Short mmCIF file of C-alpha atoms and ligand atoms in Angstrom, two decimals:
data_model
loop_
_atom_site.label_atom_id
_atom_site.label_comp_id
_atom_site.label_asym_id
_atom_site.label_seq_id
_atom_site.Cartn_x
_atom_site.Cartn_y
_atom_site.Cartn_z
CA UNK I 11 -13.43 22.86 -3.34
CA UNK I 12 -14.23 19.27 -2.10
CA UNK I 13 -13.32 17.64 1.38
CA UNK I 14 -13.61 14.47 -0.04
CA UNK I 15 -12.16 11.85 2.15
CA UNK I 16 -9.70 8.62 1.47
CA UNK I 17 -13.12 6.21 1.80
CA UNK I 18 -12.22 2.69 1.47
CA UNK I 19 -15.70 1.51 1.42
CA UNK I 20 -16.49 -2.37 0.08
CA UNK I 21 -19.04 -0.81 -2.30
CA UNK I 22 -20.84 0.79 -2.91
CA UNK I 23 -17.47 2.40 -3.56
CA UNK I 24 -15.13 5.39 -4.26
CA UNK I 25 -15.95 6.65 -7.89
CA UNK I 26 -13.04 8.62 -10.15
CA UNK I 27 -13.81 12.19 -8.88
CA UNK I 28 -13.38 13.44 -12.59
CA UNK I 29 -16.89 10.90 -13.00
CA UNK I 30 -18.39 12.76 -10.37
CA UNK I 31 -17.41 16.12 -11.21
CA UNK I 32 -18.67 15.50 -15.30
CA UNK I 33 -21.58 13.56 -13.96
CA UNK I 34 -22.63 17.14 -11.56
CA UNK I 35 -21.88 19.34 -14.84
CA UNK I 36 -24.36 17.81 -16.72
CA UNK I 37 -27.09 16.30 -14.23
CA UNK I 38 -29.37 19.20 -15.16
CA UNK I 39 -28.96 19.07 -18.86
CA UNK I 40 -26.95 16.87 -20.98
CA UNK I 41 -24.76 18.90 -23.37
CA UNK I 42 -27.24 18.84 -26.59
CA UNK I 43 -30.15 17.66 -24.96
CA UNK I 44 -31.75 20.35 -22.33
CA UNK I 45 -32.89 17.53 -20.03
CA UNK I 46 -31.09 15.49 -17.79
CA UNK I 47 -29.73 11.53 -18.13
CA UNK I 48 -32.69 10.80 -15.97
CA UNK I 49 -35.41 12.62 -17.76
CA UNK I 50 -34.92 10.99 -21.31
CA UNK I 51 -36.51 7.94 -22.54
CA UNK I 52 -34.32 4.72 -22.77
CA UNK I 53 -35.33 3.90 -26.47
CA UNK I 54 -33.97 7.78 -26.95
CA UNK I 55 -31.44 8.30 -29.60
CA UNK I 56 -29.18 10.18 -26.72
CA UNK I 57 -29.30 7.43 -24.37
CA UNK I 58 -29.06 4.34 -27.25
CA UNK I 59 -25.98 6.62 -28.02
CA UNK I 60 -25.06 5.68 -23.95
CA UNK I 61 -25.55 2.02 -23.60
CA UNK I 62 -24.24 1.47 -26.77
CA UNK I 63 -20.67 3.58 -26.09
CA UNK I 64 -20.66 1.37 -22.64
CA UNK I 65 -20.60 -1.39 -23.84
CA UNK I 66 -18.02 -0.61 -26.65
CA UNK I 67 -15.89 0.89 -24.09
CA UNK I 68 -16.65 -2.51 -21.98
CA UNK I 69 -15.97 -4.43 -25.12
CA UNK I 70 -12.70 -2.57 -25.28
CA UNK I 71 -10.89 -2.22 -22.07
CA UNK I 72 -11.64 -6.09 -21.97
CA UNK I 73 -10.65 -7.61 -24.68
CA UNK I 74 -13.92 -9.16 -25.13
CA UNK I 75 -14.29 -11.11 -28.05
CA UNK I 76 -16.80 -11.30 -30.40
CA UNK I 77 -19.08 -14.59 -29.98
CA UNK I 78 -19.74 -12.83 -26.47
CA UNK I 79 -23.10 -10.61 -25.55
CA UNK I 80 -22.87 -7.70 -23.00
CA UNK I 81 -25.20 -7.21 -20.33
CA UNK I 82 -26.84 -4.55 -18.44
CA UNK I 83 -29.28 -5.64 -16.05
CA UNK I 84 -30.46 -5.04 -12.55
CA UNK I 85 -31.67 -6.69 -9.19
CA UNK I 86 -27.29 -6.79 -8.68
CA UNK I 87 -24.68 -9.88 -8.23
CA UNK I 88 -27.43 -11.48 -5.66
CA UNK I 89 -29.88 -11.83 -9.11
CA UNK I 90 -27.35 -13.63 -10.28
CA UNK I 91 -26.89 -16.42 -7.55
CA UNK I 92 -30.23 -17.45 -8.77
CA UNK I 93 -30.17 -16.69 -12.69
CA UNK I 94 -27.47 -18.83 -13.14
CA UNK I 95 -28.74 -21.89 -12.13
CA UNK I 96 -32.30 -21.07 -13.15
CA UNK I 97 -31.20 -20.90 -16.88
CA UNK I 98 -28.47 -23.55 -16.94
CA UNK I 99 -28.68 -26.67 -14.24
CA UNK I 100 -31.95 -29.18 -15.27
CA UNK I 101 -32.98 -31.62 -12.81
CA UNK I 102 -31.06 -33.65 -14.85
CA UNK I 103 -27.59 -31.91 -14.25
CA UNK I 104 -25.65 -30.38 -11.36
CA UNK I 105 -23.15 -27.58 -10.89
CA UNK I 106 -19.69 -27.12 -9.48
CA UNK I 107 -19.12 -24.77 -7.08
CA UNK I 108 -15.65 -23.33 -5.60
CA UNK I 109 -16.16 -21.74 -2.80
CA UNK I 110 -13.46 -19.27 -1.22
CA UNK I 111 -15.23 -16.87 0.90
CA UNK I 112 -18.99 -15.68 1.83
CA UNK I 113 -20.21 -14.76 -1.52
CA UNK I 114 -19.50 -18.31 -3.30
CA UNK I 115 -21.70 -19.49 0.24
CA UNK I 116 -24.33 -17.47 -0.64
CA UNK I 117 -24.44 -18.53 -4.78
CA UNK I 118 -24.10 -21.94 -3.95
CA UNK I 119 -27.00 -21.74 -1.18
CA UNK I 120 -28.87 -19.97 -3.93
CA UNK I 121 -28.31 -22.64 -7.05
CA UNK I 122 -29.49 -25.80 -4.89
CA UNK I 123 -32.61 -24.39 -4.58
CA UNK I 124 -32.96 -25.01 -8.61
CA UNK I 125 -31.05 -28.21 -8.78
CA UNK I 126 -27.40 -30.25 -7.54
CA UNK I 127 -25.02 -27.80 -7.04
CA UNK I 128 -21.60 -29.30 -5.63
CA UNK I 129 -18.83 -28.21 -3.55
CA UNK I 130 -15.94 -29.40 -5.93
CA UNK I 131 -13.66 -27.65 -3.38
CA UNK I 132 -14.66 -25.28 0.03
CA UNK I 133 -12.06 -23.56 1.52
CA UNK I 134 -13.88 -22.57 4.97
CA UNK I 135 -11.53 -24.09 6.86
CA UNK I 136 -9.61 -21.61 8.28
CA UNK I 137 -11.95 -18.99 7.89
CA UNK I 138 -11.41 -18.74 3.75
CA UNK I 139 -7.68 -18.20 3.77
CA UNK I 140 -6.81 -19.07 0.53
CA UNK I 141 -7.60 -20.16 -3.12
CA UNK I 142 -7.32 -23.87 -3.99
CA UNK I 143 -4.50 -25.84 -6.34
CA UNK I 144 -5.91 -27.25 -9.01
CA UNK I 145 -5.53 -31.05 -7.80
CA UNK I 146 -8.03 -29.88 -4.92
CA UNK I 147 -10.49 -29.52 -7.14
CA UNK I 148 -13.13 -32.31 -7.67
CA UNK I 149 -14.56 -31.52 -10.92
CA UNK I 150 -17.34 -33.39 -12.26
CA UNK I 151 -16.38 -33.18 -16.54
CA UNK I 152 -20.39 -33.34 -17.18
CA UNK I 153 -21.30 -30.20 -14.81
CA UNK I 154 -23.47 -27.81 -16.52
CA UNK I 155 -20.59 -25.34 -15.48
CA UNK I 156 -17.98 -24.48 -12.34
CA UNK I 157 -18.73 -21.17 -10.29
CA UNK I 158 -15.83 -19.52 -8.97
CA UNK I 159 -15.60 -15.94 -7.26
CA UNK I 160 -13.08 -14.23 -8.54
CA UNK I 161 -12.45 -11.93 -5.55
CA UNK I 162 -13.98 -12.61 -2.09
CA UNK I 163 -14.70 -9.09 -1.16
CA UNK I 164 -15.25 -9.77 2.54
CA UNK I 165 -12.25 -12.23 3.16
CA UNK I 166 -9.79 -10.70 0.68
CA UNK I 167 -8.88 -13.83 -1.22
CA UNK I 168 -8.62 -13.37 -5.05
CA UNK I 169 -7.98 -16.01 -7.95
CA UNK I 170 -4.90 -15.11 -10.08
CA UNK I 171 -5.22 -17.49 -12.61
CA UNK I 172 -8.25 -19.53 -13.75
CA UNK I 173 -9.19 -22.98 -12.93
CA UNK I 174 -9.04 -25.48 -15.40
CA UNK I 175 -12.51 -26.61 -16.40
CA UNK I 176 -11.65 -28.59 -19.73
CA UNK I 177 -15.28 -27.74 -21.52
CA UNK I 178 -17.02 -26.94 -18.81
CA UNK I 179 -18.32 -23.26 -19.28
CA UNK I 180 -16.24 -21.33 -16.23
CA UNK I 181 -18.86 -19.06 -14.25
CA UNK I 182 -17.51 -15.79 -12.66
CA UNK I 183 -18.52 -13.92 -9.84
CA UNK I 184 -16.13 -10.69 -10.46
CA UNK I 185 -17.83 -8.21 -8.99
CA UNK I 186 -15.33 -6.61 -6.80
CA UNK I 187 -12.25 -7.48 -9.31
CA UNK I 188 -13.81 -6.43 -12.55
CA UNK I 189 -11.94 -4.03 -14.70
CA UNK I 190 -8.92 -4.10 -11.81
CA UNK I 191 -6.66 -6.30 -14.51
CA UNK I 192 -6.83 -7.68 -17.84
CA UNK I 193 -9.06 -10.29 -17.96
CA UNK I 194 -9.02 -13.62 -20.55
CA UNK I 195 -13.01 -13.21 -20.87
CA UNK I 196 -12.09 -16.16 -23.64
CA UNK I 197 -11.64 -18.87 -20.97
CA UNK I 198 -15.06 -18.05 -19.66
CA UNK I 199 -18.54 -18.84 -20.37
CA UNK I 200 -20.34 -16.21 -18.64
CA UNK I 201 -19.05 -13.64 -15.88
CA UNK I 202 -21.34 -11.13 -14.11
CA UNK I 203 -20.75 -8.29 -11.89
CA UNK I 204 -22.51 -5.63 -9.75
CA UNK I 205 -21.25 -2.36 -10.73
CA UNK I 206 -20.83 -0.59 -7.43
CA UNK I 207 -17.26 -1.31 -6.67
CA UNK I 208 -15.27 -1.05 -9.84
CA UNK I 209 -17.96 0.28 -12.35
CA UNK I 210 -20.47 2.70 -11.22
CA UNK I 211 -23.39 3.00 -8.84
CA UNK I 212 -25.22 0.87 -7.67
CA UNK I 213 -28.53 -1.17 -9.53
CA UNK I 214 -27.03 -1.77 -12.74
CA UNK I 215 -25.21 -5.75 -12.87
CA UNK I 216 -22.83 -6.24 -15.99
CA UNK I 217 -23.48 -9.96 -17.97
CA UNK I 218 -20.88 -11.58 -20.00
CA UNK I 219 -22.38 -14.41 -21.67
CA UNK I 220 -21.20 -16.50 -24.35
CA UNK I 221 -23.88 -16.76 -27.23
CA UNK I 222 -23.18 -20.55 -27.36
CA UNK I 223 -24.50 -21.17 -24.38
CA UNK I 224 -27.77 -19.13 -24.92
CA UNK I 225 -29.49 -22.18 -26.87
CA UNK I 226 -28.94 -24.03 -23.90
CA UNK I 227 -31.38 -22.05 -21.37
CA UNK I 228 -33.82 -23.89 -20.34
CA UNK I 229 -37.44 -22.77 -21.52
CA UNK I 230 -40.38 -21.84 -19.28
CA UNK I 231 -38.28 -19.23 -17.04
CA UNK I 232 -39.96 -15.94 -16.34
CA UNK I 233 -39.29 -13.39 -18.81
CA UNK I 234 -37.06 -10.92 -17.33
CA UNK I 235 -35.15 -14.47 -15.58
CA UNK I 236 -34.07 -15.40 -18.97
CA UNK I 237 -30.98 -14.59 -20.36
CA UNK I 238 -32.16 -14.29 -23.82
CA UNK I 239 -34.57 -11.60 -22.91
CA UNK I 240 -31.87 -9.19 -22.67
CA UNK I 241 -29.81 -10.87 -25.17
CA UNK I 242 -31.93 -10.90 -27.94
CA UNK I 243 -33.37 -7.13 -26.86
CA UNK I 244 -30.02 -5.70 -26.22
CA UNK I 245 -30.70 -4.88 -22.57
CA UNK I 246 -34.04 -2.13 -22.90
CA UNK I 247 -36.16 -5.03 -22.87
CA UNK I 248 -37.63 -3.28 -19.70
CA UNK I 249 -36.22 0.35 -18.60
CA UNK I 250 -32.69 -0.83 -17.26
CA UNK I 251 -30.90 1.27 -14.66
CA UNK I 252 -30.12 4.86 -17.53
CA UNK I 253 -27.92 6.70 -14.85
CA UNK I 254 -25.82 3.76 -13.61
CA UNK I 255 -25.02 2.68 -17.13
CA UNK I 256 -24.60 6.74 -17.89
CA UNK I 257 -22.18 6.96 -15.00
CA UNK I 258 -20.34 3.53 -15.92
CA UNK I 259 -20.03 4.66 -19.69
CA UNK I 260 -17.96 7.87 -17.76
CA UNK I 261 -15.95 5.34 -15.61
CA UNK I 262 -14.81 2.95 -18.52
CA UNK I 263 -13.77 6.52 -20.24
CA UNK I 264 -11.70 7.51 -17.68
CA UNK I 265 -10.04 3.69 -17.47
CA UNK I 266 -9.27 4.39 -20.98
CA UNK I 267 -7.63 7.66 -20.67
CA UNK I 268 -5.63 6.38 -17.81
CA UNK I 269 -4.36 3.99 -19.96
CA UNK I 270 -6.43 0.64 -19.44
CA UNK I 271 -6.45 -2.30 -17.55
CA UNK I 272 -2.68 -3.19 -17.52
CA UNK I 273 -1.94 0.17 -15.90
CA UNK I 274 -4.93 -0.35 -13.71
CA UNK I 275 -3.16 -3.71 -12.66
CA UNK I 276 0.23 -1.53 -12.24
CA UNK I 277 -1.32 0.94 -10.18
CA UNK I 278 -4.04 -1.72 -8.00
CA UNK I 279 -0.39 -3.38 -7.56
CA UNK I 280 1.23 -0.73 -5.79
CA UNK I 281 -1.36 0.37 -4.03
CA UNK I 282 -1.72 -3.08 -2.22
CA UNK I 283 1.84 -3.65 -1.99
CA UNK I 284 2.22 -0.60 0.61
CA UNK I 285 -0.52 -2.08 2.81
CA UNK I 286 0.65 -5.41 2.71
CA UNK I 287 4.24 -4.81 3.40
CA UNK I 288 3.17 -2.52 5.95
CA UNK I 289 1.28 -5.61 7.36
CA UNK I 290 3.80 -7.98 7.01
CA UNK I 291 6.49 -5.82 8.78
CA UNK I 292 4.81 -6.39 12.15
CA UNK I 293 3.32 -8.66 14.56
CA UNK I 294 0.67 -6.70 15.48
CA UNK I 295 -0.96 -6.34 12.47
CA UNK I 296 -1.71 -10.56 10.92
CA UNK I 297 -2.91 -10.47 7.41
CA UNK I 298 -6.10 -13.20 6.81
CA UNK I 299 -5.34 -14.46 3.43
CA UNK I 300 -2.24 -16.37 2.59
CA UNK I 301 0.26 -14.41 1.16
CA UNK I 302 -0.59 -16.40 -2.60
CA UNK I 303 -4.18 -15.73 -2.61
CA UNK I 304 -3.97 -12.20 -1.67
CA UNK I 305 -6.86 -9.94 -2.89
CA UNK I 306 -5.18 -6.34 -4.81
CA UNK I 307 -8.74 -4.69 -3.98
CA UNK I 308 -9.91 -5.95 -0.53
CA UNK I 309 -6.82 -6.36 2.36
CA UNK I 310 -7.70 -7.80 5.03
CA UNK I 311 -6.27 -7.89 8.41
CA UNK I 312 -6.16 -8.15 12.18
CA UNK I 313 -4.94 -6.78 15.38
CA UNK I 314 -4.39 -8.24 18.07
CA UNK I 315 -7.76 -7.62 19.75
CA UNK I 316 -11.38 -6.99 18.51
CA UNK I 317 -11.20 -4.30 21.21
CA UNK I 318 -8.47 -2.48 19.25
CA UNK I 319 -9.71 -3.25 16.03
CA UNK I 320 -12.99 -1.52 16.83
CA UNK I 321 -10.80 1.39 18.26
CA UNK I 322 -8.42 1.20 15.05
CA UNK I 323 -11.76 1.54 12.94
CA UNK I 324 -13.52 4.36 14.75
CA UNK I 325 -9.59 6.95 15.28
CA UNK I 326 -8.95 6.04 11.31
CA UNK I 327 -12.73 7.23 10.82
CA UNK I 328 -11.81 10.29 12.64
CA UNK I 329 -8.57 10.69 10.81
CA UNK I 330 -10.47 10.71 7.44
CA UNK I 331 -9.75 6.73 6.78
CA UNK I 332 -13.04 5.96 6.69
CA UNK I 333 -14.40 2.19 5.76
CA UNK I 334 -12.02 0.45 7.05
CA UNK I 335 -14.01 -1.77 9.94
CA UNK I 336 -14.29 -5.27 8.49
CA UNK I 337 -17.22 -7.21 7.35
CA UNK I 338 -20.04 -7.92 9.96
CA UNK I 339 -19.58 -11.63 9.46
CA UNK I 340 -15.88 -11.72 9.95
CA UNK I 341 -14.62 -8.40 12.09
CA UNK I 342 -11.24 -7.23 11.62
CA UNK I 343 -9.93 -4.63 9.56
CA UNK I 344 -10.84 -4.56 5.69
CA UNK I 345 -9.42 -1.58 3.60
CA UNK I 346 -11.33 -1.92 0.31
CA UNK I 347 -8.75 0.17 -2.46
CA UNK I 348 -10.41 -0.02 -6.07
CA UNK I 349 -9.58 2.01 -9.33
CA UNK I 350 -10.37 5.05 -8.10
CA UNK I 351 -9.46 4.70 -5.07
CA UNK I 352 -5.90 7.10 -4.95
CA UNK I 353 -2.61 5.76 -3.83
CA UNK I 354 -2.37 8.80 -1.21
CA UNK I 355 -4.52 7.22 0.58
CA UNK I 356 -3.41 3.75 0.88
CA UNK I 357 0.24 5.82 2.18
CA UNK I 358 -2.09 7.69 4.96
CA UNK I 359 -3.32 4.35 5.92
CA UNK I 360 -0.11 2.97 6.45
CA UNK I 361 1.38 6.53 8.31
CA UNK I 362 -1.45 5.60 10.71
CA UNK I 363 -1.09 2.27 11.25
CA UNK I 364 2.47 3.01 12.04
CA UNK I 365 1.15 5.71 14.63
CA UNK I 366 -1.69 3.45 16.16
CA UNK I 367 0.90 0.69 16.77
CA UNK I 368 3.38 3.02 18.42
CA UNK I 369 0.59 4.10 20.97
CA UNK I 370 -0.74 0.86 21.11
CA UNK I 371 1.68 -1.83 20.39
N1 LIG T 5 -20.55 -11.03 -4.93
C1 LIG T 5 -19.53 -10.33 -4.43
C2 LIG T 5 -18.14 -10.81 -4.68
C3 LIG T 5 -19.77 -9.15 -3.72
O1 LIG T 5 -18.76 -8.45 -3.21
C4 LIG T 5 -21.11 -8.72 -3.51
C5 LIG T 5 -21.46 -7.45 -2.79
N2 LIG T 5 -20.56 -6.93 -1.95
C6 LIG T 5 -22.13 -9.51 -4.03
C7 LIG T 5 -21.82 -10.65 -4.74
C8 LIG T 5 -23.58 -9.12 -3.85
O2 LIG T 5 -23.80 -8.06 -4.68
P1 LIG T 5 -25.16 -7.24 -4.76
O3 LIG T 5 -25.28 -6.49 -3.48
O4 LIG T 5 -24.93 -6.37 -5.95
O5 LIG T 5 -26.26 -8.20 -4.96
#
């Protein structure tokens, strides 16, 4: 018996419970091995075995084509702000940047420490509400390559198509949509992602690359900085993180036996539909993004008082919603609903936000 409860957390995040439940099982010895996933060396037959049916299962659920290396590393989707740029822009090149919410702030702040990174769009005004039209976007056709975030987890604004970068590699920052929808890894040139919303725990970062661009890393970076480390040395360069890629081998089987990312999209779908309309049916809840640039895995909304947002946040908590206060930076309410996160719980959420306006309407 569990009294697990509906936790709509930004990340780290809900996990599938059957994950959790095959992940207790075996913690003290995996089936065949008498030790646990912790205990065993990385350059072990059992966990090579691991990292290899990750990425497979990776490879898999995402179509990815071949021409493309996987990536485990660590130090999360911050590393990445900075990795990028260190291995691509020269002092010779610049970046694009299109920013739509906190987390493209924070990569771009990141890249012009290594070189010109440029805004060829920001969307702050208006508090991130949307996703810009492609004639917005001032693309410079010699970048190095265009950084977009595919989901703003803190605003809730989410790309549903991709820009068009002509051969400009497309950089991805999908680390709260990853593995919510099919995904046309083909139109990218490299796409990176903590694992602690959609994937696993936390400390392990998933790194699409494509192997074209590898030649083009700049030489002189620190070891573990460079791409091709981990490339070339199929991520155990260095010990990576053995029981978050253990744990997101067990979520990426699950995704499989559910039936894969289109059902994922089905399901993510309805699951944001019911908060959405619930928002949209009322004045006194406002949704923040524009109805277009919607995020399926972080809604967020407003009341019509930080007083009663704060009291919405704190009676949900006590209902067993639990997550729901938005992000430091921006208040309101955010209710974070990833793959595992069930649909019950997205129809409790709206039962009480039915009840809270009622009381407090
Ligand atoms: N990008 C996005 C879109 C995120 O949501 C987050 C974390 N919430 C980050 C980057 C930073 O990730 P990390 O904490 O793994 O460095």
């Amino acid at each position: 018996m569990t009294e697990r409860i509906f936790n709509f957390s930004a990340g780290p995040a809900i996990l599938p419970l059957p994950v959790l439940e095959e992940a207790q099982r075996d913690l003290l010895e995996l089936p065949g091995v008498g030790m646990s996933v912790m205990e065993i060396s990385h350059r072990s037959k059992t966990f090579d075995e691991i990292i290899q049916s990750a990425e497979s299962r990776l490879r898999d659920l995402l179509k990815i084509p071949a021409g493309y290396d996987v990536l485990f590393l660590q130090g999360g989707a911050s590393l990445q702000f900075a990795m990028v740029p260190m291995n691509f822009l020269s002092l010779d090149s610049s970046a694009d940047y299109i920013i739509t919410g906190s987390w493209g702030k924070k990569a771009i702040k990141e890249a012009q420490k290594f070189g010109t990174a440029e805004f060829a769009a920001n969307m702050a005004d208006g508090g991130f509400t949307r996703i810009p039209a492609q004639d917005e976007l001032q693309l410079n056709p010699s970048a190095a390559y265009v950084h977009i975030t595919a989901n703003e987890t803190i605003e809730g604004v989410e790309w549903k198509t991709e820009p068009e970068t002509g051969a400009v590699p497309l950089v991805s920052d999908a680390s709260s949509n990853i593995l919510s929808k099919p995904l046309s890894v083909q139109k990218y040139g490299l796409i990176y992602a903590g694992a602690q919303k959609n994937m696993g725990p936390s400390g392990v970062t998933v790194v699409i690359i494509r192997e074209d661009l590898l030649p083009r890393i700049r030489d002189g970076l620190a070891t573990m900085l460079d791409y091709r480390t981990h490339a070339n040395n199929k991520s155990v360069y260095n010990t990576p993180n053995t029981w978050g890629i253990y744990i997101l081998n067990l979520v990426c089987e699950w995704l499989k036996d559910k039936g894969g990312l289109s059902q994922m999209q089905q399901e993510n779908q309805e699951k944001a539909k019911l908060l959405y309309d619930a928002i949209d049916g009322t004045d006194f809840y406002r949704g923040h993004a524009d109805p277009d640039s919607r995020s399926m895995m972080n809604v967020t909304f407003r009341l019509p008082s930080e007083d009663l947002e704060k009291r919405f946040a704190s009676e949900a908590t006590a209902a067993g919603l639990d997550g729901l206060k938005g992000h430091r930076s921006v208040g309101g309410i955010r209710a974070s609903i990833y793959n595992a996160f069930p649909k019950a719980g997205c129809e409790a959420l709206v039962e009480f936000m039915r009840d809270f306006e009622k009381k407090n309407g």
